[in-house]
Amino acid sequence: MERDTYTNTWMDAFREQGQPLIIAGPCSAETPEQVMTIAKQLPKQVKVFRAGIWKPRTRPGGFEGVGAIGLKWLQEVKRETGLQIAVEIATAQHVELALAHDIDVLWIGARTTVNPFAVQEIADRLQGTDKIVLVKNPVNPDLGLWLGGVERLINADVTKLGVIHRGFSTYEKTKYRNVPEWQLAIDLRTQLPNMPVFCDPSHITGDRNRILEVSQQALDLNYDGLMIETHNNPDKAWSDAAQQVTPNQLESILSHLKVRHSTDETEEFLSQINQLRLQLDDMDSKILDILGKRMQIADQIGSLKKVKNVAVFQQQRWVTVLEKMLVEGASKGLTKDFISAFYAAVHQESIQRQDKIINKIK
């Protein structure tokens, strides 16, 4: 398929002296008074008002949104404030209703992106639409699913496209509600270099006190905008109370954000960065050379295990190596997460190579 059929020129209407596009509003529309109050209190940097009308919950019994009646409330918000309106869609019926109420921005949520059948139904209904459509990353870290969702919309001649990075679920307990896995968003942008990318720090953090930190990380990675959940009384919100900020808190966050230049064309900067990049290129070549030699030794170990009929995986050896590398890595200023991920990848490659040797797999 042709991936360059979409356009990012729709962003031109929102760009303001290089500032990111800010989308803000409550996790859920609760009452007509609530959405109007929030919309009127939002800082002027906000160009799009978001509110959940249909709320897919992990388990039954939670608040699942006010439904289609909320679309009329949002129409009134648009009339009174001039803000464009964004809602989440999860079914073809949601699309029908959103289009009937002239909603400006439609986003496909993480739980929907993970289901190609649902995305295809939505894409079929959006065929050739002039609405802006944003695709959140799937719940799990699967780049193929994320790209697939975007590609289905491109195939449906949807040209005003963007993606939202909201982090990924994990069984591990971390400081995030959804681990950002920044590299996956970078990989997506590598595949789709002109695709506008937004960050949803509310869902990444699950904690209003960390919104600024993650928002700044996103801007440092040259993201095009932010979607931040904002409520006039967050502690009383009907859903996701802990991750929503007040309009005043949002204004403070935006005032503290630093927007970076995409590059610097001065001769001094270009000279210095090129010298540093040459050093990195040389080190990367050496790293690959060392890894190649390491795998040759792993192959020899695999051959020895085959002769002696020894199992490929040796639990105690792996634990010993990882513990040793974590200590050495920390002494060199490397994080535990990086060392763990790096050596897990190295170990997995070694295991696969040895397994091929023992089982004569070509």
XYZ file of C-alpha atoms in Angstrom:
362
model
C 0.000 0.000 0.000
C 1.010 3.612 -0.468
C 1.712 5.169 2.897
C 2.316 8.700 1.592
C -1.301 9.342 0.564
C -2.122 11.092 3.834
C -1.311 14.725 4.535
C -0.143 16.574 7.613
C -1.162 19.971 6.251
C -4.286 19.874 8.419
C -1.961 20.782 11.283
C -1.247 24.158 9.660
C -4.548 25.530 10.953
C -3.441 24.822 14.529
C 0.233 25.740 14.404
C 1.067 28.918 16.242
C 4.719 30.039 16.131
C 5.997 26.504 16.482
C 3.868 25.723 19.527
C 2.428 22.206 20.030
C -1.257 21.565 19.393
C -2.992 21.170 22.761
C -6.100 19.002 23.098
C -7.720 19.136 26.530
C -10.933 18.344 28.340
C -12.413 15.813 30.761
C -11.902 12.085 30.598
C -15.704 11.815 30.503
C -18.511 14.219 29.681
C -20.697 14.100 32.798
C -23.257 16.898 32.502
C -23.871 19.772 30.070
C -22.846 22.227 32.795
C -19.614 20.349 33.493
C -18.360 20.309 29.904
C -19.263 23.964 29.327
C -17.597 25.079 32.567
C -14.372 23.254 31.721
C -14.324 24.479 28.129
C -14.681 28.117 29.186
C -11.921 27.798 31.793
C -9.302 26.199 29.518
C -6.197 28.263 28.750
C -6.069 29.976 25.360
C -3.393 27.559 24.094
C -6.027 24.808 23.877
C -7.450 24.519 20.358
C -9.433 21.273 20.629
C -11.811 20.233 23.412
C -11.903 16.492 24.151
C -14.467 14.533 26.137
C -15.292 10.852 26.379
C -18.885 10.055 25.434
C -18.562 6.277 25.250
C -16.138 4.847 27.815
C -14.903 1.282 27.226
C -14.197 -0.043 30.724
C -11.926 -2.944 31.573
C -14.600 -4.575 33.709
C -18.403 -4.143 33.821
C -19.977 -1.953 36.458
C -17.926 1.191 35.929
C -19.173 4.414 34.374
C -19.383 3.749 30.641
C -20.178 7.261 29.468
C -23.348 9.297 28.977
C -23.751 8.141 25.381
C -25.027 10.017 22.353
C -26.765 12.738 24.385
C -23.307 14.063 25.239
C -22.705 14.913 21.589
C -25.361 17.615 21.828
C -23.577 19.067 24.842
C -20.364 19.207 22.849
C -22.118 20.905 19.941
C -23.131 23.621 22.375
C -19.551 23.923 23.633
C -18.381 24.423 20.056
C -21.035 27.082 19.393
C -20.201 29.069 22.515
C -16.398 28.769 22.599
C -15.324 28.176 18.996
C -13.204 25.242 20.109
C -13.060 22.215 17.846
C -14.438 19.040 19.400
C -12.860 15.586 19.762
C -14.436 12.307 20.888
C -13.393 8.660 21.013
C -15.089 6.231 18.639
C -15.068 2.460 19.033
C -17.777 1.226 16.638
C -19.263 2.062 13.258
C -22.378 3.294 15.080
C -20.251 5.735 17.087
C -18.860 7.036 13.781
C -22.382 7.546 12.400
C -23.449 9.523 15.449
C -20.251 11.589 15.620
C -20.490 12.539 11.953
C -24.181 13.387 12.330
C -23.222 15.821 15.107
C -20.358 17.313 13.066
C -17.602 16.335 15.506
C -14.283 17.685 14.222
C -11.763 15.153 15.559
C -12.344 11.430 16.057
C -9.862 9.253 17.892
C -9.673 5.474 17.972
C -8.830 4.262 21.474
C -6.180 1.776 22.558
C -8.666 -1.023 23.198
C -10.070 -0.607 19.697
C -6.744 -0.304 17.868
C -5.869 -3.775 19.127
C -8.821 -5.230 17.144
C -8.273 -5.110 13.344
C -11.909 -6.106 12.689
C -13.191 -3.112 14.665
C -10.707 -0.734 13.035
C -11.694 -1.957 9.576
C -15.390 -1.359 10.303
C -14.567 2.162 11.442
C -12.351 2.766 8.409
C -15.109 1.575 6.065
C -17.545 4.058 7.596
C -14.983 6.870 7.452
C -14.200 6.239 3.771
C -13.038 9.531 2.264
C -13.993 11.618 5.302
C -12.589 15.122 5.711
C -12.611 14.760 9.501
C -9.384 14.519 11.483
C -8.809 10.953 12.690
C -6.244 10.052 15.363
C -5.176 6.504 16.236
C -4.020 5.665 19.751
C -1.402 2.984 20.173
C -2.761 -0.476 21.035
C -2.844 -1.497 24.686
C 0.151 -3.812 24.246
C 3.481 -2.780 22.658
C 2.767 -4.019 19.142
C 4.054 -1.693 16.421
C 2.449 -3.798 13.693
C -1.038 -3.338 15.141
C -0.524 0.407 15.466
C 0.734 0.722 11.896
C -2.042 -1.577 10.719
C -4.699 0.674 12.203
C -3.244 3.698 10.433
C -2.871 1.802 7.162
C -6.533 0.741 7.178
C -7.518 4.404 7.391
C -5.084 5.390 4.646
C -6.588 2.669 2.458
C -10.008 4.196 3.169
C -8.782 7.548 1.746
C -8.746 9.239 5.139
C -6.153 11.956 4.597
C -6.236 13.996 7.831
C -4.458 11.519 10.085
C -2.392 11.502 13.255
C -1.445 9.113 16.054
C -1.609 9.358 19.835
C 1.017 7.756 22.051
C -0.669 6.859 25.363
C 1.731 4.214 26.655
C 1.473 0.425 26.964
C 0.086 -1.905 29.595
C 2.451 -4.122 31.550
C 2.146 -6.654 34.347
C 5.194 -5.159 36.015
C 4.697 -2.520 38.669
C 6.285 0.726 37.452
C 5.982 4.431 38.146
C 3.740 4.702 35.079
C 0.133 3.666 34.593
C 1.115 2.731 31.037
C 4.820 2.403 30.246
C 5.747 4.898 27.510
C 8.133 2.673 25.514
C 9.255 5.792 23.633
C 11.158 3.742 21.064
C 7.947 2.300 19.618
C 6.629 5.773 18.841
C 10.000 6.644 17.313
C 9.830 3.472 15.208
C 6.356 4.415 14.001
C 7.542 7.861 13.000
C 10.455 6.259 11.143
C 7.920 4.245 9.130
C 5.574 7.225 8.691
C 7.886 10.252 8.834
C 5.231 12.903 8.135
C 2.601 11.539 10.509
C 1.679 14.014 13.291
C 2.372 12.392 16.666
C 0.627 13.419 19.898
C 1.368 12.363 23.441
C -1.279 11.524 26.051
C 0.646 12.045 29.305
C -2.535 11.560 31.339
C -2.791 7.878 30.413
C 0.965 7.315 30.477
C 1.341 8.591 34.023
C -2.043 7.994 35.641
C -0.898 10.745 38.004
C -1.555 14.459 37.537
C 1.654 15.298 39.405
C 3.775 13.789 36.633
C 1.994 15.291 33.608
C 4.567 18.071 33.184
C 7.523 15.664 33.259
C 6.145 13.347 30.561
C 4.824 16.231 28.452
C 8.313 17.720 28.386
C 9.805 14.369 27.388
C 7.367 14.241 24.474
C 8.274 17.735 23.294
C 11.963 16.873 23.627
C 11.245 14.068 21.146
C 9.667 16.582 18.759
C 6.047 15.500 19.215
C 3.453 17.656 17.484
C 1.025 18.025 20.357
C -0.401 16.863 23.672
C -3.749 15.485 24.815
C -4.199 16.277 28.513
C -7.267 15.329 30.527
C -8.641 18.385 32.317
C -11.537 18.627 34.772
C -12.958 21.466 36.860
C -13.081 19.183 39.925
C -10.740 16.242 39.223
C -11.121 14.532 42.590
C -14.848 14.214 41.960
C -14.505 13.040 38.349
C -16.618 10.054 37.343
C -13.630 8.336 35.723
C -9.825 8.465 35.990
C -9.814 11.109 38.710
C -6.128 10.768 39.632
C -4.787 11.685 36.190
C -6.870 14.779 35.478
C -5.713 18.342 36.126
C -7.686 21.535 36.674
C -7.692 24.244 33.984
C -5.388 26.330 36.207
C -2.997 23.413 36.629
C -3.045 22.892 32.864
C -2.148 26.535 32.319
C 0.760 26.180 34.734
C 1.978 23.023 32.979
C 1.860 24.696 29.571
C 3.697 27.757 30.869
C 6.567 25.591 32.117
C 7.002 23.537 28.944
C 10.037 24.273 26.811
C 9.578 23.848 23.074
C 12.841 22.733 21.452
C 14.089 23.673 18.012
C 13.930 20.784 15.555
C 17.530 21.615 14.637
C 20.139 24.387 14.685
C 21.652 25.464 11.398
C 24.542 27.440 12.862
C 27.989 26.348 11.713
C 29.197 25.909 15.294
C 26.362 23.538 16.216
C 26.581 21.493 13.012
C 30.342 21.117 13.357
C 30.155 19.977 16.973
C 27.245 17.579 16.522
C 28.786 16.017 13.415
C 32.021 15.338 15.323
C 30.080 13.723 18.160
C 28.001 11.650 15.741
C 31.159 10.397 14.044
C 32.371 9.211 17.436
C 29.044 7.446 18.013
C 29.176 5.814 14.573
C 32.660 4.496 15.324
C 31.573 3.158 18.724
C 28.466 1.541 17.226
C 30.642 -0.321 14.713
C 32.873 -1.532 17.536
C 29.859 -2.631 19.585
C 28.571 -4.696 16.664
C 32.018 -6.209 16.173
C 32.164 -7.216 19.846
C 28.616 -8.610 19.740
C 29.507 -10.656 16.664
C 32.518 -12.133 18.439
C 30.419 -12.780 21.554
C 27.898 -14.751 19.501
C 30.699 -16.830 17.983
C 31.658 -17.868 21.521
C 27.989 -18.611 22.262
C 27.983 -20.863 19.190
C 31.009 -22.740 20.550
C 29.189 -23.198 23.849
C 26.177 -24.500 21.912
C 28.365 -27.061 20.131
C 29.846 -28.186 23.450
C 26.370 -28.538 24.980
C 25.306 -30.629 21.995
C 28.227 -33.033 22.421
C 27.539 -33.391 26.152
C 23.708 -33.354 25.770
C 23.347 -30.361 28.078
C 20.258 -28.118 28.133
C 20.589 -24.784 26.363
C 19.146 -22.619 29.153
C 21.115 -22.488 32.382
C 19.090 -20.585 34.971
C 21.794 -19.987 37.563
C 24.339 -18.854 34.962
C 21.841 -16.333 33.555
C 21.015 -14.949 37.022
C 24.707 -14.615 37.847
C 25.522 -12.813 34.587
C 22.587 -10.403 34.893
C 23.339 -9.534 38.524
C 26.992 -8.892 37.652
C 26.106 -6.691 34.675
C 23.567 -4.698 36.686
C 26.244 -3.817 39.229
C 28.838 -2.956 36.573
C 26.285 -1.022 34.547
C 25.269 1.069 37.556
C 28.929 1.958 38.146
C 29.040 3.346 34.599
C 25.874 5.421 34.994
C 23.613 3.010 33.094
C 20.080 2.394 34.329
C 18.806 -0.945 35.581
C 16.051 -0.954 32.944
C 18.544 -0.461 30.112
C 20.957 -3.139 31.313
C 18.114 -5.599 31.926
C 16.620 -5.037 28.481
C 19.976 -5.118 26.693
C 21.234 -8.311 28.275
C 17.829 -9.974 27.935
C 18.090 -9.353 24.174
C 21.703 -10.602 24.046
C 20.794 -13.685 26.080
C 17.764 -14.432 23.886
C 19.912 -14.255 20.751
C 22.459 -16.601 22.321
C 19.711 -19.052 23.332
C 18.227 -19.084 19.832
C 21.615 -19.682 18.194
C 22.492 -22.502 20.570
C 19.069 -24.091 20.091
C 19.604 -24.123 16.305
C 22.988 -25.784 16.779
C 21.710 -28.463 19.149
C 18.628 -29.231 17.048
C 20.307 -28.703 13.651
C 17.822 -26.002 12.647
C 18.790 -24.133 9.505
